XYZ file of C-alpha atoms in Angstrom:
171
model
C -8.314 -14.645 1.216
C -6.630 -17.899 1.100
C -4.921 -17.381 -1.918
C -3.985 -14.213 -1.227
C -2.234 -15.886 2.184
C -0.470 -18.341 -0.253
C 1.156 -15.314 -2.651
C 1.928 -13.787 0.335
C 3.705 -16.611 1.941
C 5.481 -17.044 -0.981
C 6.265 -13.162 -1.762
C 7.433 -12.685 2.055
C 9.421 -16.156 2.578
C 9.747 -17.872 -0.409
C 13.321 -16.546 -1.060
C 14.294 -14.621 -4.053
C 11.616 -13.375 -6.344
C 12.348 -11.075 -9.409
C 10.851 -7.667 -9.835
C 7.968 -7.835 -12.535
C 7.340 -11.721 -10.910
C 6.822 -9.936 -7.777
C 4.693 -7.163 -8.902
C 2.581 -9.341 -10.463
C 2.669 -11.417 -7.552
C 1.058 -8.317 -5.381
C -1.756 -7.689 -8.261
C -2.783 -11.470 -8.588
C -2.724 -10.989 -4.725
C -4.847 -7.839 -4.994
C -7.353 -9.234 -7.896
C -8.279 -11.908 -5.735
C -8.859 -9.760 -2.633
C -10.744 -7.580 -4.815
C -13.077 -10.181 -6.083
C -13.782 -11.671 -2.939
C -13.505 -9.475 -0.380
C -13.650 -5.332 -1.354
C -16.330 -5.908 -4.748
C -18.843 -7.843 -2.448
C -18.466 -5.124 0.550
C -18.441 -2.075 -1.665
C -22.256 -3.943 -3.207
C -23.485 -4.281 0.057
C -22.438 -0.705 0.646
C -20.106 -1.284 3.010
C -17.085 1.250 3.896
C -13.660 -0.575 2.953
C -10.656 -0.308 4.590
C -7.794 -1.963 3.205
C -4.133 -2.285 4.666
C -2.003 -1.285 1.812
C -3.693 -1.678 -1.985
C -2.610 -0.239 -5.224
C -0.097 2.339 -3.998
C 2.007 0.074 -2.315
C 2.856 -1.658 -5.753
C 3.746 2.218 -7.334
C 6.148 2.659 -4.070
C 7.728 -0.858 -3.711
C 7.824 -1.930 -6.972
C 7.835 1.356 -9.415
C 9.681 3.602 -6.401
C 11.892 1.193 -4.881
C 12.639 -1.813 -7.647
C 12.560 0.317 -10.631
C 9.703 -1.096 -12.671
C 7.956 1.633 -15.162
C 5.121 3.226 -13.458
C 3.019 2.536 -16.442
C 3.581 -1.330 -15.846
C 2.173 -1.013 -12.604
C -0.376 0.673 -13.439
C -1.685 -1.504 -16.282
C -1.583 -4.521 -13.993
C -2.765 -3.312 -10.969
C -5.660 -2.015 -13.614
C -6.494 -5.349 -14.350
C -6.085 -6.391 -11.208
C -8.328 -4.129 -9.800
C -10.938 -3.690 -12.606
C -10.082 -0.147 -12.308
C -10.609 0.409 -8.258
C -9.334 3.464 -7.326
C -8.935 4.476 -3.324
C -10.981 7.645 -2.158
C -7.881 8.082 0.088
C -4.837 6.523 0.893
C -3.061 6.892 4.208
C 0.574 7.265 4.574
C 2.216 6.623 7.606
C 5.437 8.860 7.014
C 8.234 7.848 9.186
C 12.232 8.065 8.733
C 13.186 4.466 7.460
C 15.858 4.586 10.182
C 12.990 4.757 12.805
C 11.210 2.359 11.352
C 13.280 -0.659 11.066
C 14.102 -0.098 14.750
C 10.238 -0.477 15.819
C 10.404 -3.773 13.808
C 9.599 -6.956 16.183
C 10.566 -10.451 15.600
C 12.072 -11.635 12.486
C 12.316 -9.273 9.398
C 10.147 -10.845 6.106
C 11.770 -10.706 2.353
C 11.131 -6.787 2.291
C 11.757 -5.705 5.875
C 15.017 -7.082 5.436
C 16.004 -4.900 2.045
C 18.819 -2.444 2.764
C 18.151 1.033 3.961
C 18.348 2.736 0.520
C 15.009 0.499 -0.776
C 13.155 1.908 2.081
C 14.381 5.135 1.532
C 13.188 4.821 -2.022
C 9.870 3.226 -1.165
C 9.286 6.643 1.212
C 10.113 9.060 -1.365
C 7.511 7.635 -3.589
C 5.036 7.430 -1.313
C 5.535 11.354 -0.428
C 5.675 12.348 -4.455
C 2.576 10.375 -4.782
C 0.873 12.653 -2.044
C 2.354 15.411 -3.564
C 1.209 14.501 -7.305
C -2.504 14.163 -5.881
C -2.818 15.694 -2.550
C -7.055 15.326 -2.666
C -6.052 11.513 -2.526
C -3.630 11.382 -0.056
C -3.458 12.127 3.945
C 0.480 11.912 5.361
C 0.259 11.749 8.772
C 3.335 12.002 11.042
C 3.868 8.607 12.408
C 7.235 9.332 14.685
C 4.282 10.654 17.365
C 2.116 9.059 19.924
C -0.075 6.473 19.056
C -3.133 9.068 20.085
C -2.052 11.725 17.762
C -1.483 9.527 14.989
C -5.099 7.943 14.970
C -6.157 11.601 15.714
C -4.923 12.574 12.000
C -6.310 9.276 10.372
C -9.421 9.474 12.120
C -9.776 13.288 10.728
C -8.475 12.303 7.487
C -11.039 9.116 6.730
C -13.893 11.410 7.919
C -12.687 13.926 5.529
C -12.696 11.632 2.580
C -16.038 10.306 3.594
C -17.638 13.249 3.393
C -16.625 14.490 0.608
C -17.096 13.774 -2.848
C -15.339 10.676 -4.042
C -17.642 8.172 -1.774
C -19.661 6.038 -3.291
C -20.129 2.455 -4.644
C -16.201 2.851 -5.818
C -14.881 4.471 -2.256
C -12.015 2.072 -0.975
C -9.683 3.980 1.571
C -5.988 2.319 2.061
């Protein structure tokens, strides 16, 4: 959304942002996106695919920044109105390899030290372990074709399962 783009620019290129402010700004961006894009699409019966959703805040702000997960849950519950993805696909790759694949100028998050990215990965994997029916962990150190095949299979399984319906979001 237009508001979301402004928030994203501030978060990624605006200099230092306190951890709680970062979490709240991401939640604000998410709230705007849910209101303008996701809820209207779900109301039309569309399937929604999102690049990052609530789980990103659990990984980055709780896992890597160290904010309490209960706080991240509470602000995102408000931001999304309780919307939970039917499936979250985690593209799993060693942080060192992920950094080596980056192109262009790194933003504020990409510029974080390696330990930060290790904590992000660990939290994503812990989330998947805690709730395996809602996550697909896909090894991202393979060919694009193999990765695509695994994402497609996990998505089709999620769409065929009992969690689809008016509240289904795949992130």
